[in-house]
Coordinates of C-alpha atoms and ligand atoms in Angstrom, one line a residue:
M63 CA 65.6 54.8 -122.0
T64 CA 67.1 58.2 -121.5
T65 CA 68.3 59.5 -118.2
R66 CA 68.3 63.1 -117.2
P67 CA 71.2 64.4 -115.0
G68 CA 70.0 65.4 -111.6
A69 CA 66.9 63.2 -111.6
G70 CA 65.8 62.7 -108.0
F71 CA 67.2 66.0 -106.8
G72 CA 65.9 69.6 -106.5
K73 CA 63.2 70.4 -109.0
T74 CA 62.8 66.9 -110.3
L75 CA 61.7 65.4 -106.9
S76 CA 58.6 63.2 -107.5
G77 CA 56.5 60.7 -105.7
L78 CA 57.3 60.7 -102.0
Q79 CA 60.9 62.0 -102.5
G80 CA 61.7 64.7 -100.0
I81 CA 58.5 64.2 -98.1
K82 CA 58.6 63.2 -94.5
S83 CA 56.1 60.8 -93.0
I84 CA 54.3 61.1 -89.7
E85 CA 56.6 58.3 -88.5
D86 CA 59.6 60.5 -88.9
F87 CA 58.6 62.8 -86.1
E88 CA 58.6 62.6 -82.3
L89 CA 54.9 63.3 -81.6
K90 CA 54.8 63.1 -77.8
D91 CA 53.1 66.2 -76.4
Q92 CA 53.4 67.9 -79.7
R93 CA 50.4 69.8 -81.2
V94 CA 49.8 67.9 -84.4
F95 CA 47.5 69.3 -87.0
I96 CA 46.2 66.7 -89.4
R97 CA 44.4 67.7 -92.6
L98 CA 42.0 65.0 -93.6
D99 CA 39.5 64.4 -96.4
L100 CA 36.3 63.7 -94.4
N101 CA 34.1 64.9 -97.2
V102 CA 31.6 62.0 -96.8
P103 CA 28.2 61.8 -98.6
M104 CA 25.2 62.5 -96.3
S105 CA 21.5 62.2 -96.6
G106 CA 18.6 63.7 -94.7
E107 CA 17.7 67.2 -93.6
A108 CA 19.7 69.7 -91.6
G109 CA 19.6 68.8 -88.0
A110 CA 19.1 65.1 -88.8
L111 CA 21.9 64.4 -91.2
E112 CA 23.2 60.9 -91.7
I113 CA 26.5 59.6 -93.2
T114 CA 25.6 57.3 -96.1
D115 CA 29.2 56.0 -96.7
D116 CA 32.0 56.4 -94.1
T117 CA 34.8 55.0 -96.2
R118 CA 36.7 58.2 -96.1
I119 CA 36.5 58.4 -92.3
R120 CA 37.7 54.9 -92.0
A121 CA 40.5 55.5 -94.4
A122 CA 41.7 58.4 -92.2
L123 CA 41.8 56.3 -89.0
P124 CA 45.3 54.8 -89.1
T125 CA 47.0 58.2 -89.1
V126 CA 44.8 59.6 -86.3
K127 CA 45.2 56.5 -84.2
Y128 CA 48.9 56.6 -84.6
A129 CA 49.1 60.2 -83.5
L130 CA 46.9 59.5 -80.5
E131 CA 48.9 56.4 -79.5
K132 CA 52.2 58.4 -79.7
G133 CA 50.8 60.9 -77.2
A134 CA 50.2 63.8 -79.6
K135 CA 47.7 66.6 -79.0
V136 CA 45.6 66.2 -82.1
I137 CA 43.8 68.8 -84.2
L138 CA 41.8 67.4 -87.2
A139 CA 40.4 69.4 -90.0
S140 CA 38.5 68.8 -93.3
H141 CA 36.2 70.4 -95.8
L142 CA 32.7 69.1 -96.5
G143 CA 30.7 69.8 -99.7
R144 CA 30.5 73.3 -101.1
P145 CA 28.8 75.6 -98.5
E146 CA 28.3 79.0 -100.2
K147 CA 26.5 81.2 -97.6
D148 CA 26.0 81.3 -93.8
E149 CA 22.6 79.6 -94.1
D150 CA 24.3 76.5 -95.5
R151 CA 26.0 75.8 -92.2
A152 CA 23.4 73.5 -90.8
K153 CA 23.6 71.4 -94.0
F154 CA 27.4 71.2 -94.2
T155 CA 28.3 70.8 -90.6
L156 CA 30.9 68.2 -89.6
E157 CA 28.8 67.3 -86.5
P158 CA 27.9 63.8 -87.8
V159 CA 31.5 63.3 -88.7
A160 CA 32.6 64.3 -85.2
E161 CA 30.2 61.8 -83.8
R162 CA 31.3 58.9 -86.0
L163 CA 34.9 59.7 -85.3
G164 CA 34.3 59.6 -81.6
E165 CA 32.6 56.2 -82.0
L166 CA 35.4 54.7 -84.1
L167 CA 38.2 56.1 -82.1
K168 CA 36.5 55.7 -78.7
C169 CA 37.4 59.2 -77.7
E170 CA 35.9 62.6 -77.2
V171 CA 35.9 64.8 -80.3
I172 CA 35.6 68.5 -79.5
L173 CA 34.2 70.4 -82.4
I174 CA 35.5 73.9 -82.8
E175 CA 32.8 76.0 -84.4
E176 CA 34.9 78.6 -86.2
P177 CA 37.8 77.1 -88.3
N178 CA 39.6 80.4 -88.1
S179 CA 39.7 81.0 -84.4
D180 CA 42.1 81.0 -81.4
A181 CA 39.9 78.6 -79.4
P182 CA 42.2 75.6 -80.1
K183 CA 45.2 77.3 -78.6
A184 CA 43.7 77.4 -75.1
L185 CA 42.0 74.0 -75.4
L186 CA 45.2 72.3 -76.5
S187 CA 47.1 73.0 -73.3
G188 CA 44.5 71.2 -71.2
L189 CA 43.7 68.4 -73.7
K190 CA 43.4 65.0 -72.1
P191 CA 44.8 61.8 -73.8
N192 CA 41.3 60.6 -74.8
Q193 CA 40.3 63.9 -76.4
L194 CA 41.0 65.5 -79.7
L195 CA 39.9 68.7 -81.6
L196 CA 38.1 68.8 -84.9
L197 CA 37.7 72.1 -86.7
E198 CA 34.3 72.8 -88.3
N199 CA 34.1 72.5 -92.0
L200 CA 37.1 74.5 -93.3
R201 CA 35.0 75.9 -96.1
F202 CA 32.9 77.9 -93.5
D203 CA 35.9 80.2 -93.8
V204 CA 36.2 81.7 -97.2
G205 CA 39.9 81.8 -96.8
E206 CA 40.2 78.0 -97.3
T207 CA 39.4 77.9 -101.0
K208 CA 41.2 81.2 -101.6
N209 CA 44.5 79.8 -100.1
A210 CA 44.4 82.8 -97.7
P211 CA 47.3 83.5 -95.5
E212 CA 45.0 84.6 -92.6
L213 CA 43.5 81.1 -92.0
A214 CA 46.9 79.5 -92.5
N215 CA 48.5 81.9 -90.0
T216 CA 45.9 81.2 -87.3
I217 CA 46.4 77.5 -87.6
A218 CA 50.2 77.8 -87.7
S219 CA 50.1 79.7 -84.5
Y220 CA 49.1 76.6 -82.6
T221 CA 50.6 73.9 -84.7
D222 CA 54.0 72.2 -84.0
I223 CA 53.7 69.5 -86.7
Y224 CA 51.6 69.5 -89.8
I225 CA 50.5 66.3 -91.4
N226 CA 48.5 66.1 -94.7
D227 CA 46.5 62.9 -95.1
A228 CA 43.8 64.4 -97.3
F229 CA 44.8 62.8 -100.5
G230 CA 41.4 63.5 -102.1
A231 CA 41.9 67.3 -101.6
S232 CA 45.6 67.5 -102.4
H233 CA 45.1 68.5 -106.1
R234 CA 43.7 71.8 -104.8
A235 CA 45.9 74.7 -103.7
H236 CA 43.7 75.6 -100.6
A237 CA 44.9 77.2 -97.4
T238 CA 45.2 74.1 -95.3
I239 CA 46.7 72.1 -98.2
D240 CA 49.2 74.7 -99.6
A241 CA 49.7 77.9 -97.6
L242 CA 49.7 76.3 -94.2
P243 CA 52.3 73.5 -94.6
K244 CA 54.7 76.0 -96.1
L245 CA 54.7 77.9 -92.7
I246 CA 55.6 74.8 -90.7
A247 CA 59.1 73.3 -90.7
K248 CA 58.0 70.0 -89.4
R249 CA 55.6 68.8 -92.0
G250 CA 54.9 65.5 -93.6
C251 CA 52.3 63.0 -94.9
G252 CA 50.1 60.5 -93.2
F253 CA 49.6 56.8 -94.0
L254 CA 46.8 57.3 -96.5
I255 CA 48.8 59.6 -98.8
K256 CA 51.8 57.3 -98.4
K257 CA 49.8 54.3 -99.5
E258 CA 48.2 56.2 -102.4
I259 CA 51.4 57.6 -103.8
E260 CA 53.3 54.3 -103.4
N261 CA 50.6 52.5 -105.4
L262 CA 50.0 55.1 -108.0
S263 CA 53.7 55.8 -108.6
G264 CA 54.2 52.1 -109.2
L265 CA 51.9 52.5 -112.2
L266 CA 53.8 55.5 -113.5
A267 CA 57.2 54.0 -112.9
G268 CA 56.8 50.8 -114.8
P269 CA 54.1 48.3 -113.8
A270 CA 54.7 44.6 -113.9
K271 CA 53.8 43.4 -117.4
P272 CA 51.6 42.5 -119.1
F273 CA 49.9 45.8 -118.1
L274 CA 46.2 46.1 -118.8
A275 CA 44.3 49.4 -118.5
I276 CA 40.5 49.2 -118.2
M277 CA 38.8 52.4 -119.0
G278 CA 35.1 53.1 -118.9
G279 CA 32.7 55.5 -117.3
A280 CA 30.9 58.5 -118.6
K281 CA 33.2 60.3 -121.0
V282 CA 36.3 59.8 -123.2
S283 CA 37.1 63.5 -122.6
D284 CA 37.6 63.0 -118.8
K285 CA 40.2 60.3 -119.4
I286 CA 42.3 61.6 -122.3
K287 CA 45.2 62.9 -120.3
V288 CA 45.5 59.6 -118.2
I289 CA 45.3 57.5 -121.4
E290 CA 48.0 59.7 -123.0
K291 CA 50.2 59.3 -120.0
M292 CA 49.9 55.5 -119.9
I293 CA 49.7 54.7 -123.6
E294 CA 53.4 53.8 -123.9
S295 CA 53.3 51.2 -121.1
I296 CA 49.9 49.7 -121.8
D297 CA 50.0 46.2 -123.3
T298 CA 46.2 45.9 -123.5
F299 CA 43.6 48.6 -123.5
M300 CA 40.2 47.4 -122.5
I301 CA 37.2 49.7 -123.0
G302 CA 33.7 49.7 -121.5
G303 CA 31.0 52.0 -120.3
A304 CA 29.6 54.9 -122.3
M305 CA 33.2 55.5 -123.5
S306 CA 33.1 52.4 -125.6
Y307 CA 30.4 53.8 -127.9
T308 CA 32.6 56.6 -129.1
F309 CA 35.3 54.0 -129.9
L310 CA 32.7 51.7 -131.6
A311 CA 31.5 54.7 -133.6
A312 CA 35.1 55.4 -134.6
K313 CA 35.2 51.9 -136.1
G314 CA 32.1 52.7 -138.1
L315 CA 29.7 50.4 -136.1
G316 CA 26.1 51.3 -135.3
V317 CA 25.7 52.5 -131.7
G318 CA 22.0 53.4 -131.8
K319 CA 21.1 56.1 -129.2
S320 CA 24.1 55.3 -127.0
R321 CA 26.1 58.2 -125.6
V322 CA 28.7 59.2 -128.1
E323 CA 31.1 62.2 -128.0
K324 CA 31.2 63.1 -131.7
D325 CA 34.1 65.5 -131.2
K326 CA 36.2 62.6 -129.8
I327 CA 35.7 60.1 -132.5
A328 CA 38.8 61.2 -134.4
F329 CA 40.8 61.0 -131.1
A330 CA 39.5 57.5 -130.5
R331 CA 40.4 56.3 -134.0
E332 CA 43.9 57.7 -133.8
L333 CA 44.4 56.2 -130.4
M334 CA 43.4 52.7 -131.5
E335 CA 45.8 53.1 -134.5
R336 CA 48.6 54.1 -132.2
I337 CA 48.1 51.2 -129.9
E338 CA 47.8 48.7 -132.7
A339 CA 50.8 50.1 -134.5
R340 CA 52.8 49.2 -131.4
G341 CA 51.5 45.6 -131.7
R342 CA 49.3 46.0 -128.7
K343 CA 45.6 45.2 -128.3
V344 CA 42.5 47.3 -128.0
L345 CA 39.5 45.4 -126.7
L346 CA 36.0 46.7 -127.2
P347 CA 32.6 45.1 -126.2
V348 CA 31.2 42.5 -128.5
D349 CA 27.8 42.5 -127.0
H350 CA 25.7 44.9 -124.9
I351 CA 22.9 45.2 -122.5
V352 CA 20.6 47.8 -124.2
A353 CA 17.4 49.6 -123.3
D354 CA 15.0 52.0 -125.0
D355 CA 15.5 54.9 -122.6
F356 CA 18.2 56.0 -120.2
L357 CA 16.0 57.5 -117.4
A358 CA 13.1 55.0 -117.6
P359 CA 14.5 51.8 -119.3
T360 CA 11.7 49.4 -120.0
K361 CA 12.8 47.1 -122.8
I362 CA 16.0 45.7 -121.4
E363 CA 17.7 43.2 -123.8
T364 CA 21.0 41.6 -124.6
I365 CA 22.3 42.5 -128.1
S366 CA 25.0 40.3 -129.7
G367 CA 26.7 41.1 -132.9
E368 CA 28.4 44.3 -134.0
S369 CA 25.8 47.0 -134.2
I370 CA 23.2 48.4 -131.8
P371 CA 19.8 49.1 -133.4
E372 CA 18.8 52.8 -134.0
D373 CA 16.2 52.9 -131.2
R374 CA 18.3 51.4 -128.4
L375 CA 21.1 52.5 -126.2
G376 CA 23.9 50.5 -124.6
L377 CA 24.0 50.6 -120.8
D378 CA 26.3 47.8 -119.9
I379 CA 28.6 45.3 -121.5
G380 CA 27.0 41.9 -122.4
P381 CA 27.7 38.4 -121.2
K382 CA 30.2 37.4 -124.0
T383 CA 32.2 40.6 -123.3
R384 CA 32.2 39.8 -119.6
A385 CA 33.7 36.4 -120.2
M386 CA 36.2 37.7 -122.6
Y387 CA 37.3 40.6 -120.3
R388 CA 37.5 38.2 -117.4
E389 CA 40.0 36.0 -119.2
E390 CA 42.0 38.9 -120.4
I391 CA 42.2 40.3 -116.8
L392 CA 43.5 37.0 -115.5
R393 CA 46.3 37.0 -118.1
A394 CA 47.7 40.3 -116.9
K395 CA 50.1 41.0 -114.1
T396 CA 49.0 44.6 -113.4
V397 CA 45.6 46.1 -114.0
F398 CA 44.5 49.7 -113.6
W399 CA 40.7 50.2 -113.7
N400 CA 39.1 53.6 -114.1
G401 CA 35.5 53.9 -115.1
P402 CA 32.6 51.5 -114.6
M403 CA 31.5 49.2 -117.5
G404 CA 27.9 50.3 -117.3
V405 CA 25.3 52.3 -115.4
F406 CA 26.2 50.2 -112.3
E407 CA 24.0 52.4 -110.0
K408 CA 21.1 50.3 -111.4
P409 CA 21.3 46.6 -110.7
E410 CA 20.1 45.8 -114.3
F411 CA 23.3 47.4 -115.6
A412 CA 25.8 46.5 -112.9
K413 CA 26.8 43.0 -114.0
G414 CA 29.7 44.2 -116.3
S415 CA 31.4 46.3 -113.6
F416 CA 30.9 43.5 -111.0
A417 CA 32.4 40.9 -113.3
V418 CA 35.4 43.1 -113.7
A419 CA 35.8 43.5 -109.9
E420 CA 35.4 39.8 -109.5
A421 CA 38.1 39.0 -112.1
L422 CA 40.4 41.6 -110.5
A423 CA 40.0 39.8 -107.1
G424 CA 40.9 36.6 -108.9
L425 CA 44.0 38.3 -110.4
V426 CA 45.2 39.4 -106.9
A427 CA 44.6 35.9 -105.5
K428 CA 47.2 34.6 -108.0
G429 CA 49.7 37.3 -107.2
G430 CA 48.7 40.1 -109.7
I431 CA 48.2 43.8 -108.9
S432 CA 44.8 45.5 -109.2
I433 CA 44.6 49.3 -108.8
V434 CA 41.2 51.0 -108.9
G435 CA 41.0 54.8 -109.4
G436 CA 38.0 57.1 -109.8
G437 CA 35.1 57.8 -107.4
D438 CA 32.5 55.9 -109.3
S439 CA 34.8 53.0 -110.0
A440 CA 35.6 52.8 -106.3
A441 CA 31.9 52.8 -105.5
A442 CA 31.3 50.0 -108.1
A443 CA 34.1 48.0 -106.6
E444 CA 32.5 48.5 -103.2
A445 CA 29.1 47.5 -104.3
S446 CA 30.4 44.4 -106.0
G447 CA 31.6 43.0 -102.6
F448 CA 35.1 42.5 -103.9
A449 CA 36.6 45.8 -102.7
D450 CA 38.7 44.3 -99.9
Q451 CA 40.4 42.0 -102.4
M452 CA 41.9 44.7 -104.6
T453 CA 45.5 45.7 -104.2
H454 CA 44.5 49.3 -103.8
I455 CA 41.4 51.4 -104.3
S456 CA 42.3 55.0 -104.5
T457 CA 40.1 57.2 -102.4
G458 CA 41.3 60.2 -104.3
G459 CA 38.9 60.6 -107.2
G460 CA 40.1 63.7 -109.1
A461 CA 43.4 63.8 -107.2
S462 CA 44.4 60.3 -108.3
L463 CA 43.6 61.0 -111.9
E464 CA 45.5 64.2 -111.8
Y465 CA 48.5 62.5 -110.2
L466 CA 48.4 59.7 -112.9
E467 CA 48.2 62.4 -115.6
G468 CA 51.6 63.5 -114.3
A469 CA 50.4 66.7 -112.7
K470 CA 52.1 68.1 -109.6
L471 CA 49.7 68.0 -106.7
P472 CA 49.9 71.2 -104.7
G473 CA 49.4 69.3 -101.5
L474 CA 52.4 67.0 -102.1
E475 CA 54.6 69.8 -103.4
A476 CA 54.0 71.8 -100.3
L477 CA 55.2 68.9 -98.1
R478 CA 58.6 68.5 -99.8
T479 CA 61.5 69.7 -97.7
V480 CA 65.0 69.7 -99.1
R481 CA 66.7 67.3 -96.8
E482 CA 69.8 69.3 -96.0
S483 CA 68.0 72.4 -94.8
A484 CA 65.2 70.6 -93.0
A485 CA 67.5 68.2 -91.1
P486 CA 68.9 70.5 -88.4
S487 CA 65.5 71.6 -87.1
L488 CA 64.2 68.0 -86.6
Ligands
ADP613 P1 35.0 57.4 -112.3 O1 34.3 58.3 -111.3 O2 35.3 56.1 -111.7 O3 36.2 58.1 -112.9 P2 33.2 58.2 -114.4 O4 32.7 59.4 -113.5 O5 34.0 58.5 -115.6 O6 33.9 57.1 -113.4 O7 31.9 57.4 -114.9 C1 30.9 56.9 -114.1 C2 29.6 57.1 -114.6 O8 29.5 56.6 -116.0 C3 28.6 56.3 -113.8 O9 27.7 57.2 -113.2 C4 27.9 55.4 -114.8 O10 26.5 55.4 -114.6 C5 28.2 56.1 -116.1 N1 28.1 55.1 -117.3 C6 28.8 54.0 -117.4 N2 28.4 53.3 -118.5 C7 27.5 54.1 -119.1 C8 26.7 54.0 -120.3 N3 26.8 52.9 -121.1 N4 25.8 55.0 -120.6 C9 25.7 56.1 -119.8 N5 26.4 56.2 -118.7 C10 27.3 55.3 -118.3
MG614 MG1 33.0 60.0 -111.5

């Protein structure tokens, strides 16, 4: 291993170094602005919207509860979806979120209609202990995505302490993620970001070995950077999902009508060679659940053996592969899983992903570490019923992958304070 002089100081700060946590501040009577990721999926028409999955709201609760318990005057804010014009307001309102937050926290949530307004200033002075403010969808103000100083300045004018707990939005340099914290001396992260970074940096720093990476999902191209970053520390590389057909094609096997990225076949071949040259293993499915059509699958069958017939496409890993992958997972100490093993949204093709989730729960039960990243993988883990038995499920989606790729997240970088200069003001 090589060491670089100065690692851990100045420009080389990484992980949570130089970032304060909400616990480092005296919150009593302070106006605490908390940026959250409350971007939850909704169904129904404008006026009768319903939250279909409140995972992100629940994930935000520890930080909000902590601030309320410490006697802070709390202002919450989040984006929701991608509203483009004024007519979109009814569809992208945070009203249902305000309601759900009120139920979960048992307090009154006052929704501020304009994110960029002075209204919070006046309301904050008279805020009661069982009340908090929530700004309407930050993207109702065009300044949010443009990282505009105007929106940041308005919020800074009534904020004493800034807390970012929006891990899922921290890979974007938006006004409340980047411009705003830079204006506030007392800034730090909440419990969710802390948990995310602690778990994800563990993977980057040197996971307990053997280290198994399970990759699947829709495309090889989405995961190349993460694979590249992890390749040196991986002991076993397990592949499933649509991704596996590009790898099987690279081995010269018949994949029928399965989804293959032709322009990634060479990459897949070279990657397998690199891993095997290091004496490490690459595991590919040995059987498949196949069908005749992706959108309207009628003939669903299990295909054993190496090749998939010309008129079939693979939509999940088969039973032999499930058993083999399960054993391999239980032999590891650390597992990172990104990308479902099949089209898990349909029960016929969910068995592979659920078997992986079950094996990961078994691994954790015997002292191993399982970390799940990626929006669809998190959804698959949730649907499997084993989600609460994982070491960590990242709520970050794109942000977790970018972090694992080694990218600097604007939301984290904006929180770093060089200790010496920040200390006197705290
Ligand atoms: P994540 O969000 O966890 O990073 P991806 O977005 O890469 O995962 O991939 C998830 C998608 O991949 C799912 O919608 C799933 O249906 C799809 N998928 C998995 N296996 C296959 C397959 N064999 N053929 C087509 N699509 C697949
Ligand atoms: Mg996805």
